[in-house]
mmCIF file of C-alpha atoms and ligand atoms in Angstrom:
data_model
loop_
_atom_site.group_PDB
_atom_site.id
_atom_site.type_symbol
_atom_site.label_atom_id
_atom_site.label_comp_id
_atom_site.label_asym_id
_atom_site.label_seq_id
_atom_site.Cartn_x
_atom_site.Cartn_y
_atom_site.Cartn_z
ATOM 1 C CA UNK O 252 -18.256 13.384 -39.857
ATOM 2 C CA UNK O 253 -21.142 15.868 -39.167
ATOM 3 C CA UNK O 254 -20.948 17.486 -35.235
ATOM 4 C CA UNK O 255 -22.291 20.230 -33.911
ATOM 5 C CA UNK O 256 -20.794 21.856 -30.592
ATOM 6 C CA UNK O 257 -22.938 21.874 -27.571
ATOM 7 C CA UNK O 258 -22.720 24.741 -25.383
ATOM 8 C CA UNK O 259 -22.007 23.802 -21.720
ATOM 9 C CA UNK O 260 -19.748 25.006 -18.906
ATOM 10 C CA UNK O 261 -17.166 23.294 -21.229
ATOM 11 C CA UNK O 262 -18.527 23.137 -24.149
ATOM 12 C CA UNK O 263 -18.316 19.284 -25.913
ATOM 13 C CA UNK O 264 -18.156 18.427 -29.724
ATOM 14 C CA UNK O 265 -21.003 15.333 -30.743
ATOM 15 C CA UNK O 266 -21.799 13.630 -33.686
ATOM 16 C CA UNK O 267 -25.308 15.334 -35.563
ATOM 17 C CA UNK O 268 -26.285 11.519 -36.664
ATOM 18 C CA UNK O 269 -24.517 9.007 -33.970
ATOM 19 C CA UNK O 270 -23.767 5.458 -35.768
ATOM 20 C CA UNK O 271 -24.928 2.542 -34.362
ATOM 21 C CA UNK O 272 -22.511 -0.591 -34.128
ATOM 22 C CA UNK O 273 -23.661 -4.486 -33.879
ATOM 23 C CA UNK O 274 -21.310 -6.591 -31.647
ATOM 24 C CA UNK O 275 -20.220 -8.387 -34.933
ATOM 25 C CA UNK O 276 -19.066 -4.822 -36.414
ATOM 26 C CA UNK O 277 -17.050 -4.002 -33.071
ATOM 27 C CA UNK O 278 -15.365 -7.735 -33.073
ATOM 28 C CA UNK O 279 -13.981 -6.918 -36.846
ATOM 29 C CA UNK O 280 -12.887 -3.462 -35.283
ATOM 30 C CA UNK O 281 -10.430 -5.740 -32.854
ATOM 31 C CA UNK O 282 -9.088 -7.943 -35.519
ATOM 32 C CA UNK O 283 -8.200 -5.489 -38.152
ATOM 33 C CA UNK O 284 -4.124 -5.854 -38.099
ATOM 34 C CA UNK O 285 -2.284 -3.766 -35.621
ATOM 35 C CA UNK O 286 -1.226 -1.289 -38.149
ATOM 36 C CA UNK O 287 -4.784 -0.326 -40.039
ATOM 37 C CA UNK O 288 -6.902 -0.183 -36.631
ATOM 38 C CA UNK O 289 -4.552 1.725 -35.182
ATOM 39 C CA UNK O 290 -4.173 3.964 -38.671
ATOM 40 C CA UNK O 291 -7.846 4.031 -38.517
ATOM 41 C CA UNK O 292 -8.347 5.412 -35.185
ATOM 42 C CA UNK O 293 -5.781 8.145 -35.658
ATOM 43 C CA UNK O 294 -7.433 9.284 -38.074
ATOM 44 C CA UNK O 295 -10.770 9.573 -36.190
ATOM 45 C CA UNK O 296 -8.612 11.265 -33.600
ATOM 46 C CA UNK O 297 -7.190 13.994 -35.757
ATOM 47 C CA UNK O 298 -10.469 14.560 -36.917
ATOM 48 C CA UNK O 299 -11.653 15.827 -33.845
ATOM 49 C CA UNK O 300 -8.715 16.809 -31.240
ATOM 50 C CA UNK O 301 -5.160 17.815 -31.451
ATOM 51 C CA UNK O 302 -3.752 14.737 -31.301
ATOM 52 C CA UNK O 303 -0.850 16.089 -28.389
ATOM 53 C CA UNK O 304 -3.452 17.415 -26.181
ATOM 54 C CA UNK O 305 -3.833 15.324 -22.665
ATOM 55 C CA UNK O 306 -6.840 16.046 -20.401
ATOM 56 C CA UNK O 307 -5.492 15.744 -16.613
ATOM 57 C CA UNK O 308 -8.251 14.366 -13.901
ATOM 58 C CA UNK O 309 -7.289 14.119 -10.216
ATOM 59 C CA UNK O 310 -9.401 11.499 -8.273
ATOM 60 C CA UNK O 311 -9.942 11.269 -4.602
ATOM 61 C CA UNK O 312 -11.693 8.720 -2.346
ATOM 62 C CA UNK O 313 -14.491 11.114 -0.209
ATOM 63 C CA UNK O 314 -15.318 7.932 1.726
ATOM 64 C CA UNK O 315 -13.672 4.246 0.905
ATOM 65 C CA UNK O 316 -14.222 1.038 1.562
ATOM 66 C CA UNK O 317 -17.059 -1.057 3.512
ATOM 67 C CA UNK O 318 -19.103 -0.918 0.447
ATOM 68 C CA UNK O 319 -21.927 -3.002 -0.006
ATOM 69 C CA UNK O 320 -22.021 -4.326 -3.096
ATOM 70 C CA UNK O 321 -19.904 -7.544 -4.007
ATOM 71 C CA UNK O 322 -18.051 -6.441 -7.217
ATOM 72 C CA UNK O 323 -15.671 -8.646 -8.185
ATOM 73 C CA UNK O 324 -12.354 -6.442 -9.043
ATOM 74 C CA UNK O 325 -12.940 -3.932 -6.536
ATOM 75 C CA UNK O 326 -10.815 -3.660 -3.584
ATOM 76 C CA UNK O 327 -13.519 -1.498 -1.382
ATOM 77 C CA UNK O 328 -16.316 -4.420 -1.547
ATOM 78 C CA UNK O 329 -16.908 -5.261 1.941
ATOM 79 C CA UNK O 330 -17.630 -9.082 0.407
ATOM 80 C CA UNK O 331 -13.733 -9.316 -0.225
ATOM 81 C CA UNK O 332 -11.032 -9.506 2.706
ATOM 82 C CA UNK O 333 -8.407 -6.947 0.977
ATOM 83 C CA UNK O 334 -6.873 -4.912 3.892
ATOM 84 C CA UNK O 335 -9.026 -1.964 2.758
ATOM 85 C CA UNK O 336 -10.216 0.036 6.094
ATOM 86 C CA UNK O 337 -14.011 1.077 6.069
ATOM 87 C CA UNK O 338 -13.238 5.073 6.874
ATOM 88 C CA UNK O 339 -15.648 7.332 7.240
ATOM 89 C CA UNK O 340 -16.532 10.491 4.303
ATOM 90 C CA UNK O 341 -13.780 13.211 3.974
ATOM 91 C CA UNK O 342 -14.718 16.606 5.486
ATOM 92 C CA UNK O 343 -15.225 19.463 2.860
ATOM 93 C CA UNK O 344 -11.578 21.382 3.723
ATOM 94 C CA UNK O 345 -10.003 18.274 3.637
ATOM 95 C CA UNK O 346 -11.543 17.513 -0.268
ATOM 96 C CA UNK O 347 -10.587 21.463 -1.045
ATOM 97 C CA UNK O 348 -7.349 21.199 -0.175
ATOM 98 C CA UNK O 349 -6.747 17.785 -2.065
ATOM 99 C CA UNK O 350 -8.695 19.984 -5.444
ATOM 100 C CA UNK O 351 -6.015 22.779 -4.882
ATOM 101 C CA UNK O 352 -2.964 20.703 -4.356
ATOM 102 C CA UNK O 353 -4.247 18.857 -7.992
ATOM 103 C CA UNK O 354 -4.973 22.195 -9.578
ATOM 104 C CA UNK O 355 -1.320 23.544 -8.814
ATOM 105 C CA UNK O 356 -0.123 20.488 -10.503
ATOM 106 C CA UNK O 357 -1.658 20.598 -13.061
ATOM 107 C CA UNK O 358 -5.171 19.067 -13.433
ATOM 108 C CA UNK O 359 -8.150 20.396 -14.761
ATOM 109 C CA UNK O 360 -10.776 17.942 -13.501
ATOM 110 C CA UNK O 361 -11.161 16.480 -9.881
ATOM 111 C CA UNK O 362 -13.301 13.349 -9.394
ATOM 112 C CA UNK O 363 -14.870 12.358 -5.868
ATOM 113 C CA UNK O 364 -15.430 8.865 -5.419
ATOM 114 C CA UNK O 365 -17.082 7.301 -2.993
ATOM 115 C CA UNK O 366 -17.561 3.462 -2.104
ATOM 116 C CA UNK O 367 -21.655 3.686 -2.098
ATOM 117 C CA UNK O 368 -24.289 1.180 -3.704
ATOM 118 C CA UNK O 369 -26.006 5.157 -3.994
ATOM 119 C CA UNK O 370 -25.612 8.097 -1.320
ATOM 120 C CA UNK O 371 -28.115 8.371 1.217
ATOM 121 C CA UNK O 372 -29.614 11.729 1.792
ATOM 122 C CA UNK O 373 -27.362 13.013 4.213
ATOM 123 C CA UNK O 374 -24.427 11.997 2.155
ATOM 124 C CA UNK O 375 -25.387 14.022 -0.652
ATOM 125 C CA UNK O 376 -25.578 17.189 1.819
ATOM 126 C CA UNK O 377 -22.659 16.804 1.854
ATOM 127 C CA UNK O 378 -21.412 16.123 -1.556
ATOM 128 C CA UNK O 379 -22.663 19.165 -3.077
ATOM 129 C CA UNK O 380 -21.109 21.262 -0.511
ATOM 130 C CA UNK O 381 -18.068 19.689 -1.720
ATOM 131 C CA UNK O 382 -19.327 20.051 -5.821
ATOM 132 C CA UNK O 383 -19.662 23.550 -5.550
ATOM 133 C CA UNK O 384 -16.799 24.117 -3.718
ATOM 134 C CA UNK O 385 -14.350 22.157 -5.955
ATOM 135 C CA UNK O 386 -16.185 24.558 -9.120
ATOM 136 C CA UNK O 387 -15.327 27.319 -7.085
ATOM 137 C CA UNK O 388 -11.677 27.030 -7.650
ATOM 138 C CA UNK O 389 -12.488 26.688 -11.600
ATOM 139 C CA UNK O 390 -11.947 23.347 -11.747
ATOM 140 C CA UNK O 391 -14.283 21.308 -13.790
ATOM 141 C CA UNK O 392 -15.978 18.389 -11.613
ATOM 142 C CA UNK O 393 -16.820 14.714 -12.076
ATOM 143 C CA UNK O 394 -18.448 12.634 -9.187
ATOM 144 C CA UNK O 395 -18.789 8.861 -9.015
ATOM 145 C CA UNK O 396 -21.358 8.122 -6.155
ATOM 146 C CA UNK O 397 -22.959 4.820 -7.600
ATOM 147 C CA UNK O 398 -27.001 4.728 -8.341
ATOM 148 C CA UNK O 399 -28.996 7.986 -7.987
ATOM 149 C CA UNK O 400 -32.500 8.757 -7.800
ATOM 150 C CA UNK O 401 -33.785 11.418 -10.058
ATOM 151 C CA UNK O 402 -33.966 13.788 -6.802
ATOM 152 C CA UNK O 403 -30.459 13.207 -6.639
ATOM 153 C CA UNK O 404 -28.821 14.047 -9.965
ATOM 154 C CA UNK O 405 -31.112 17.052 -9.406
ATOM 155 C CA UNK O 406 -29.186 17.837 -7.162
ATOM 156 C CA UNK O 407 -25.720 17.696 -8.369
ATOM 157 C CA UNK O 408 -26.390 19.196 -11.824
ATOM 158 C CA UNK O 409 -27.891 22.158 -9.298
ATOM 159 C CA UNK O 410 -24.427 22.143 -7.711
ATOM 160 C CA UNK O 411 -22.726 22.922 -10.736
ATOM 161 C CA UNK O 412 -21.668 18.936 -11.350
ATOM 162 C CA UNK O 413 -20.365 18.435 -14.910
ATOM 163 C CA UNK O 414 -19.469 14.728 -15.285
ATOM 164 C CA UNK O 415 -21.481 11.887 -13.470
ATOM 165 C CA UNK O 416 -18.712 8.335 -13.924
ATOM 166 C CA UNK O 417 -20.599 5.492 -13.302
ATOM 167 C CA UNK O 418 -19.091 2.537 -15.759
ATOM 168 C CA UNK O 419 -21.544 -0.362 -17.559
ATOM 169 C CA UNK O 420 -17.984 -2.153 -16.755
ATOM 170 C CA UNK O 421 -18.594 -5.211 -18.870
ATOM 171 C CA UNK O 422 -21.035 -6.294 -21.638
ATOM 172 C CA UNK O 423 -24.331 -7.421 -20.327
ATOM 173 C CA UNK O 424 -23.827 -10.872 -21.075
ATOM 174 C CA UNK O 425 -20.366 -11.256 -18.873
ATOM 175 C CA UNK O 426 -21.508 -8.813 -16.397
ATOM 176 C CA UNK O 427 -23.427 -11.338 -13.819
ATOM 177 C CA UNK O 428 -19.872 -13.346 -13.561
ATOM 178 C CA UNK O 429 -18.355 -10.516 -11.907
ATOM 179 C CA UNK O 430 -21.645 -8.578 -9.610
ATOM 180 C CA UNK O 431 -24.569 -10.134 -8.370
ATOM 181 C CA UNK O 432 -25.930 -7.416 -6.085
ATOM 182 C CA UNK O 433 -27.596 -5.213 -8.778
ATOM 183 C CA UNK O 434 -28.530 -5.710 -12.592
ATOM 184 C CA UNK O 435 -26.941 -3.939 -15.875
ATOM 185 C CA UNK O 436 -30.362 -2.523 -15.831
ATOM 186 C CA UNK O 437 -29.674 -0.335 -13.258
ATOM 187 C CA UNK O 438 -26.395 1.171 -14.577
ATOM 188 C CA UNK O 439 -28.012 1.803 -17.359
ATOM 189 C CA UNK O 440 -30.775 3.375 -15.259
ATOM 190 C CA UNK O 441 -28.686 5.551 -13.327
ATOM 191 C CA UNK O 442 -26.703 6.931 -16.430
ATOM 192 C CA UNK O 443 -30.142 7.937 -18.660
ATOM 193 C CA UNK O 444 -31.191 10.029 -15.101
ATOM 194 C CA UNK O 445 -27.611 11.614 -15.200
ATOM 195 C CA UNK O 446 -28.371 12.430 -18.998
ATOM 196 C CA UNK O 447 -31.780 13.901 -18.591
ATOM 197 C CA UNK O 448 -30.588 16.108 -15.810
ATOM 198 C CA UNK O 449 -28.423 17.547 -18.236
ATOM 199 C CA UNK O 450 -24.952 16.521 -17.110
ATOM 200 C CA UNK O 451 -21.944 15.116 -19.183
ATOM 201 C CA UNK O 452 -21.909 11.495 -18.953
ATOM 202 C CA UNK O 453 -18.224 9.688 -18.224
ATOM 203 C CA UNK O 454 -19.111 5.427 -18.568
ATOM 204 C CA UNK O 455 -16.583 2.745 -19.406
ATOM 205 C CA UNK O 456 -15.215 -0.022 -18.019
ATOM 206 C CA UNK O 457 -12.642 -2.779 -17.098
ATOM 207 C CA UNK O 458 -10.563 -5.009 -19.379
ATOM 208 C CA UNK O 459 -8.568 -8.118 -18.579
ATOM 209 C CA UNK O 460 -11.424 -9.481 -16.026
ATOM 210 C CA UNK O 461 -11.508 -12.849 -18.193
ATOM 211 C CA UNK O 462 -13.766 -11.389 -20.621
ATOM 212 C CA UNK O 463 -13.814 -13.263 -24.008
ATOM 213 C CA UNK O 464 -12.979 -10.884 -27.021
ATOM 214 C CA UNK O 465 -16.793 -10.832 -27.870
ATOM 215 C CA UNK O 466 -17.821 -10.053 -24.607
ATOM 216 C CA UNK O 467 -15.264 -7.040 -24.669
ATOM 217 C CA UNK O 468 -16.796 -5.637 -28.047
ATOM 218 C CA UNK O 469 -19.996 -6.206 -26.233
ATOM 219 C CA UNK O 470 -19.286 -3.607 -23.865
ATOM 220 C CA UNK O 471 -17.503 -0.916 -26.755
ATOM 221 C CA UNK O 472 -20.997 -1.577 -28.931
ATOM 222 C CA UNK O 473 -23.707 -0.833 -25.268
ATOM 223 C CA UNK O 474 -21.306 2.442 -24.890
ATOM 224 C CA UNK O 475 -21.234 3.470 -28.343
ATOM 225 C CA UNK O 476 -25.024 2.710 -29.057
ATOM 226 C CA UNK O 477 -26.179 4.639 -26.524
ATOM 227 C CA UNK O 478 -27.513 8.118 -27.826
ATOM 228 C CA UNK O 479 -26.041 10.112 -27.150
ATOM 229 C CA UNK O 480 -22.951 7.800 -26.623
ATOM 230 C CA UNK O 481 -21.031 9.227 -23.210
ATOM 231 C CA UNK O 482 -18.275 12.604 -23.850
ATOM 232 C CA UNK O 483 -15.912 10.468 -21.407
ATOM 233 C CA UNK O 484 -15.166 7.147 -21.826
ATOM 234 C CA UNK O 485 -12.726 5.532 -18.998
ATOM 235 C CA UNK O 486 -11.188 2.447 -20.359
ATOM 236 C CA UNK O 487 -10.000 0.379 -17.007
ATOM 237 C CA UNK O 488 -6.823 -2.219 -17.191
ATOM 238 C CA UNK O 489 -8.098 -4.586 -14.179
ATOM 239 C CA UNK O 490 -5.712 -3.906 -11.286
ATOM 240 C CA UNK O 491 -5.429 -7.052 -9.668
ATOM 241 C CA UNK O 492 -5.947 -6.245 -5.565
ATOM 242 C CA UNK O 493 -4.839 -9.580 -3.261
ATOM 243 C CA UNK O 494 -8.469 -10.826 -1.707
ATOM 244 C CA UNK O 495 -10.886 -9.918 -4.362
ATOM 245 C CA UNK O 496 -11.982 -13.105 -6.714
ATOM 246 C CA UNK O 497 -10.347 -11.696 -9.760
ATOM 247 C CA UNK O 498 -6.674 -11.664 -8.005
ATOM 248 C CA UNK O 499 -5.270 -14.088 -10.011
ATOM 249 C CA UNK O 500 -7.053 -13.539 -13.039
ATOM 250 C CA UNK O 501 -4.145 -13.940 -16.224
ATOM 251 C CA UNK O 502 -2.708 -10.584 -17.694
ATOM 252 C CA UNK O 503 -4.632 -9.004 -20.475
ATOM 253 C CA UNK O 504 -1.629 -8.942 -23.435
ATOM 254 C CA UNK O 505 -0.795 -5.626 -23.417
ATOM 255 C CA UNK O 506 -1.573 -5.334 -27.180
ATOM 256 C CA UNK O 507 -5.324 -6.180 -26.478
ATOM 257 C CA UNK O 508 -5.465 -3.142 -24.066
ATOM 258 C CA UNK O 509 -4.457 -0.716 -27.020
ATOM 259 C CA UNK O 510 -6.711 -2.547 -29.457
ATOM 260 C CA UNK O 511 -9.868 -1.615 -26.758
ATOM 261 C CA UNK O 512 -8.654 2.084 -26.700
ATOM 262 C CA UNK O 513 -8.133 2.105 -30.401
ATOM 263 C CA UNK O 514 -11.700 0.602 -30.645
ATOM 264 C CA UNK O 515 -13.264 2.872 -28.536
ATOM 265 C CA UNK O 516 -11.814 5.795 -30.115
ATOM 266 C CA UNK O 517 -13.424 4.934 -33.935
ATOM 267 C CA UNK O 518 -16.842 3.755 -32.188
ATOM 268 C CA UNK O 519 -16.765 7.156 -30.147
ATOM 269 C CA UNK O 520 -15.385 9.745 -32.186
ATOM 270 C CA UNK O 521 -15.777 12.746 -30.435
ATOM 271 C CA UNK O 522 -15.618 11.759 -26.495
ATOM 272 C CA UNK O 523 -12.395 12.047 -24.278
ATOM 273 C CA UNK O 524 -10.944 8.618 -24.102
ATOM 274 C CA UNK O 525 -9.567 7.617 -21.060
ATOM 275 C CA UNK O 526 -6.381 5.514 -20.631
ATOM 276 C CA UNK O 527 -7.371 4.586 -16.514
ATOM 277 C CA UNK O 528 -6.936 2.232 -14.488
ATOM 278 C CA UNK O 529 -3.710 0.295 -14.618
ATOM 279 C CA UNK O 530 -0.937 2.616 -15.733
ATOM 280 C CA UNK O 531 1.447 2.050 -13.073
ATOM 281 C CA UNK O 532 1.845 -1.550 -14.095
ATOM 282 C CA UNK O 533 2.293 -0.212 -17.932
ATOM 283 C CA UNK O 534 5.546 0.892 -19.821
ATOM 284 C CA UNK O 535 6.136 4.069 -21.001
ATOM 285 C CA UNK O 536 5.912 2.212 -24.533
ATOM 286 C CA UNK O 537 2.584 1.034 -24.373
ATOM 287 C CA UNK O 538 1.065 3.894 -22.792
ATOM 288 C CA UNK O 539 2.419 6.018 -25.580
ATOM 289 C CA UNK O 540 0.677 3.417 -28.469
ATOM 290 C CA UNK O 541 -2.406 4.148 -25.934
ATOM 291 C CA UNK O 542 -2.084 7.898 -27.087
ATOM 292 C CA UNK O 543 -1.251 6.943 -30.734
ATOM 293 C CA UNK O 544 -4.542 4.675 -30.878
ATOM 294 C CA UNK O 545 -6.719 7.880 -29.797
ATOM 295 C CA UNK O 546 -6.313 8.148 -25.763
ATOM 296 C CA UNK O 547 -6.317 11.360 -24.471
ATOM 297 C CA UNK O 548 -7.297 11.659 -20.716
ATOM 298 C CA UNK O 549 -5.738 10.442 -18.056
ATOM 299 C CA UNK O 550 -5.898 10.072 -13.885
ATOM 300 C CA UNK O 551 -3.089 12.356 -12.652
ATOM 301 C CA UNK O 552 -1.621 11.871 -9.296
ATOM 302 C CA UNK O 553 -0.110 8.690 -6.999
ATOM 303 C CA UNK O 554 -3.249 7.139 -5.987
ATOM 304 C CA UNK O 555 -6.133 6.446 -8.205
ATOM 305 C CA UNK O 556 -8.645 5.296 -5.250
ATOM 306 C CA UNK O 557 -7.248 2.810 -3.306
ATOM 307 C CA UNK O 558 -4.256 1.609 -4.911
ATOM 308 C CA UNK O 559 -1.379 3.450 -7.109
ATOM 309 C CA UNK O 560 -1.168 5.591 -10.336
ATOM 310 C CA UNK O 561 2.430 6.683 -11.798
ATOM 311 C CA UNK O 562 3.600 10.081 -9.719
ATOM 312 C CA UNK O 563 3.584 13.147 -11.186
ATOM 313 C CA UNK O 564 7.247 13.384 -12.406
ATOM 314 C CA UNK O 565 7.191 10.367 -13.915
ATOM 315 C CA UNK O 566 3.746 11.059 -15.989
ATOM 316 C CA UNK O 567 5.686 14.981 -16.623
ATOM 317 C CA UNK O 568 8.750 13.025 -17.891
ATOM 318 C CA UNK O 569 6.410 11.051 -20.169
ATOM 319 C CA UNK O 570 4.380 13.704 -21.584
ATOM 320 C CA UNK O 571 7.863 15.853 -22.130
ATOM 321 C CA UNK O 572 9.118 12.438 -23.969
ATOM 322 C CA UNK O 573 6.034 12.260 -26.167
ATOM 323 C CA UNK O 574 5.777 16.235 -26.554
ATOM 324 C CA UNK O 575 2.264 16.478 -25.223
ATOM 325 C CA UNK O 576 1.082 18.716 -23.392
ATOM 326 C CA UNK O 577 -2.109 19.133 -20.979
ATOM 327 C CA UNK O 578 -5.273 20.543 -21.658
ATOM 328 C CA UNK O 579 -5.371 23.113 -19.632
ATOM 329 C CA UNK O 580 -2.627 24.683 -21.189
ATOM 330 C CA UNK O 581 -3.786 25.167 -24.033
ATOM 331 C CA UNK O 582 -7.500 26.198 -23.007
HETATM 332 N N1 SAM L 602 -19.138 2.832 -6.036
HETATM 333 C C1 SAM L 602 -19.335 3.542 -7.234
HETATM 334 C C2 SAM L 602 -19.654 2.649 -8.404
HETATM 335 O O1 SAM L 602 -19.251 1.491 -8.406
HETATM 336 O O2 SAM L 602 -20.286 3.141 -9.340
HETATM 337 C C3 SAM L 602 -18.169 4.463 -7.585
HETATM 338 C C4 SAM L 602 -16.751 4.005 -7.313
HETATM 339 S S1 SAM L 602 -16.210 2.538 -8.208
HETATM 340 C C5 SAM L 602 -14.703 2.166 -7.385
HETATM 341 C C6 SAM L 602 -15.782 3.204 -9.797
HETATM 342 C C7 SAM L 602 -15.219 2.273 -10.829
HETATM 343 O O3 SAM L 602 -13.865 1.932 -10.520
HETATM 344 C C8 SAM L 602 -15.864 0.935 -11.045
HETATM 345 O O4 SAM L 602 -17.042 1.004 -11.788
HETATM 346 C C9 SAM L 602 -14.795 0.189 -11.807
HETATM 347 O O5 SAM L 602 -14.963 0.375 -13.201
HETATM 348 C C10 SAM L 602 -13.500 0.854 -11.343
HETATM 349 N N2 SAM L 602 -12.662 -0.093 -10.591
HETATM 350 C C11 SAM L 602 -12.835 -0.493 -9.316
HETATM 351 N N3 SAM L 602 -11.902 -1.382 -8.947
HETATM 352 C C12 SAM L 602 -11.096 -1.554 -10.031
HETATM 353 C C13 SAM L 602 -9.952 -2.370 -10.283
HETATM 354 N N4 SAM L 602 -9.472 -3.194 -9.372
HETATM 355 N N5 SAM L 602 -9.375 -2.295 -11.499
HETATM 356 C C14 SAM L 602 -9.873 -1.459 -12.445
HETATM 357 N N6 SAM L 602 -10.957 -0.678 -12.263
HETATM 358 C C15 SAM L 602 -11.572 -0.731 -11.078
HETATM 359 C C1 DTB L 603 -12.931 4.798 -13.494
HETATM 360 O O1 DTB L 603 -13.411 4.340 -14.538
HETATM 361 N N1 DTB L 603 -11.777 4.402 -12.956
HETATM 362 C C2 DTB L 603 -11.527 5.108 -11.704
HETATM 363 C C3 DTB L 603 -12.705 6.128 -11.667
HETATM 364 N N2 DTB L 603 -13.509 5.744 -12.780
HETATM 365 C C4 DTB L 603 -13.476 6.304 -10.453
HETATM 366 C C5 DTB L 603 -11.404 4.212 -10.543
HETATM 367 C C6 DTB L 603 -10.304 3.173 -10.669
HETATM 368 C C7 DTB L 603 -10.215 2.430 -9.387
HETATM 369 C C8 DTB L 603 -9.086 1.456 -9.357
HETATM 370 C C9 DTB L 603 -9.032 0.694 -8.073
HETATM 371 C C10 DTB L 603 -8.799 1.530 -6.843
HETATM 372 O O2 DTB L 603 -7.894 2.405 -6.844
HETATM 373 O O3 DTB L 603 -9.474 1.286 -5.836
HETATM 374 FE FE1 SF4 L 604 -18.786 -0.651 -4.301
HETATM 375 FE FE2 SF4 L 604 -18.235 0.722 -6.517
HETATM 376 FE FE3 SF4 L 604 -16.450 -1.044 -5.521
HETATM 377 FE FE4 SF4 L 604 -18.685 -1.958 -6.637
HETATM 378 S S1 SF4 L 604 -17.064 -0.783 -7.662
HETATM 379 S S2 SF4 L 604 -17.815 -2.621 -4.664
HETATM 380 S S3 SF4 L 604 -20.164 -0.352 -6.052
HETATM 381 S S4 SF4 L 604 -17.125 0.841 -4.559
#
């Protein structure tokens, strides 16, 4: 395939000609047997990364809970009774020391998140304090704020901001089953003002919310469509949090999670895709068919935002099993 590398603070790989995939194509993508999608997306892998190489990103919640928007899966909706405290936003030494303490272990990306429908204008004072601060130490920098305003990812790309996350999370058709208080509209709003400001855009979303297997191509076919498609694509295993509606929602077959990475991987060649939310509830086995079908970023450290990710040693241990190694270190 024809890319062309764009030259950036980190400079990203993109397809020349992007292809553009109907729901129908995706859907055949999923029920290829095991063997030839995942043969099939290792090949698109190799084509385009060392297949070995993991990209390490350290979140941290700048300001959790209380939020107002009533999203189904999410522990920090202030809709859902889940034992999550409304606290108020970090201070700026307090978000430096957490970037430090993930750059001596390892990580080469820090994410702020912050339980927002969008910042106001004082909180984003305060956010690109912490942007440039967190570039300071060389790290690169991802922020996940909710909806801006053009005035807004003004700002951040003048901090120095290099990733924007904000997911599409579903496919437009599922999508009012799980939020009511804003439209797929305005996701899709916020991430072409994140694009024309000239940042890297990291969307994806959440399997195992009771999606049928359309619906989930749905979502794989509105990422990979959109042109440019995003360089990071986080690929969320629903983590189940006691008080929000999806709770009790059945397991996703563990299988069906690999297929979606695997997927993702052939419809997005050259983007980093991540294996997210709900690791600490996966084997060592199926993690490592995650890298096989084309994953290769993860969320590095105990606690994702408000609930757990597998510690260090055991994702060290893992790596060591699998002989990969980080990005960084090879850089
Ligand atoms: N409030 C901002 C927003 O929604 O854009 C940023 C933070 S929000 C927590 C970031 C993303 O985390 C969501 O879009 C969703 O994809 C993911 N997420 C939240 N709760 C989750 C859960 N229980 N399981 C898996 N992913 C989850
Ligand atoms: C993303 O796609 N997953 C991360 C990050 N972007 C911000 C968040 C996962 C949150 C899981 C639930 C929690 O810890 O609160
Ligand atoms: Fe708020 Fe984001 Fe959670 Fe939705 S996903 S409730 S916008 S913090």
């Amino acid at each position: 395939m024809n890319t062309q590398t764009i030259a950036f603070h980190h400079p990203v790989k993109r397809d020349i000609v992007p292809q553009r995939w109907s729901v129908e194509e995706v859907e055949e993508l999923f029920s290829l047997p095991f063997a030839d999608l995942l043969y099939r997306a290792q090949q698109v892998h190799r084509e385009h990364f060392d297949p070995n190489q993991v990209q390490l990103s350290t979140l941290l919640s700048i300001k959790t809970g209380g939020c107002s928007e009533d999203c189904g899966y999410c522990p920090q909706s202030a809709f859902h009774s889940t034992g999550v405290e409304d606290r108020k936003m970090l201070e700026l030494n307090a978000v430096v020391a957490a970037a430090k303490a993930a750059q001596a272990a390892g990580a080469d990306r820090f994410c702020m998140g912050a339980a927002w429908r969008e910042p106001s204008e004082e909180d984003m004072l305060s956010v690109v304090d912490m942007v440039k601060a967190v570039r300071e130490l060389g790290m690169e920098t991802c922020a996940t704020l909710g909806m801006l305003n053009d005035e807004q990812t003004e700002q951040l790309r003048a901090a120095g901001l290099d990733y924007y996350n904000h997911n599409l999370d579903t496919s437009p058709e599922f999508y009012g089953d799980i939020i009511s208080t804003r439209d797929y509209q305005d996701r899709l709003d916020t991430l072409e003002r994140v694009r024309r400001a000239g940042m890297h855009v990291c969307s994806g979303g959440i399997v195992g919310m009771g999606e049928s297997l359309t619906q989930r191509a749905g979502l794989v076919a509105q990422l990979a469509n959109m042109n440019p498609y995003p360089e990071s694509v986080p690929i969320n295993n629903l983590v189940k949090v006691e008080g929000t509606p999806l709770a009790d929602q059945a397991d996703l077959d563990p299988l069906d999670f690999v297929r979606t990475i695997a997927v993702a991987r052939i419809t997005m060649p050259t983007a980093r895709v991540r294996l997210s939310a709900g690791r600490q509830q996966m084997s060592d086995a199926i993690q490592a068919l995650c890298f096989l079908a084309g994953a290769n970023s993860i969320f590095y450290g105990e606690q994702l935002l408000t609930t757990g990710n597998p510690d260090v040693e055991r994702d060290r241990a893992l790596m060591d099993k699998l002989g990969m190694y980080p990005f960084a270190d090879k850089h």
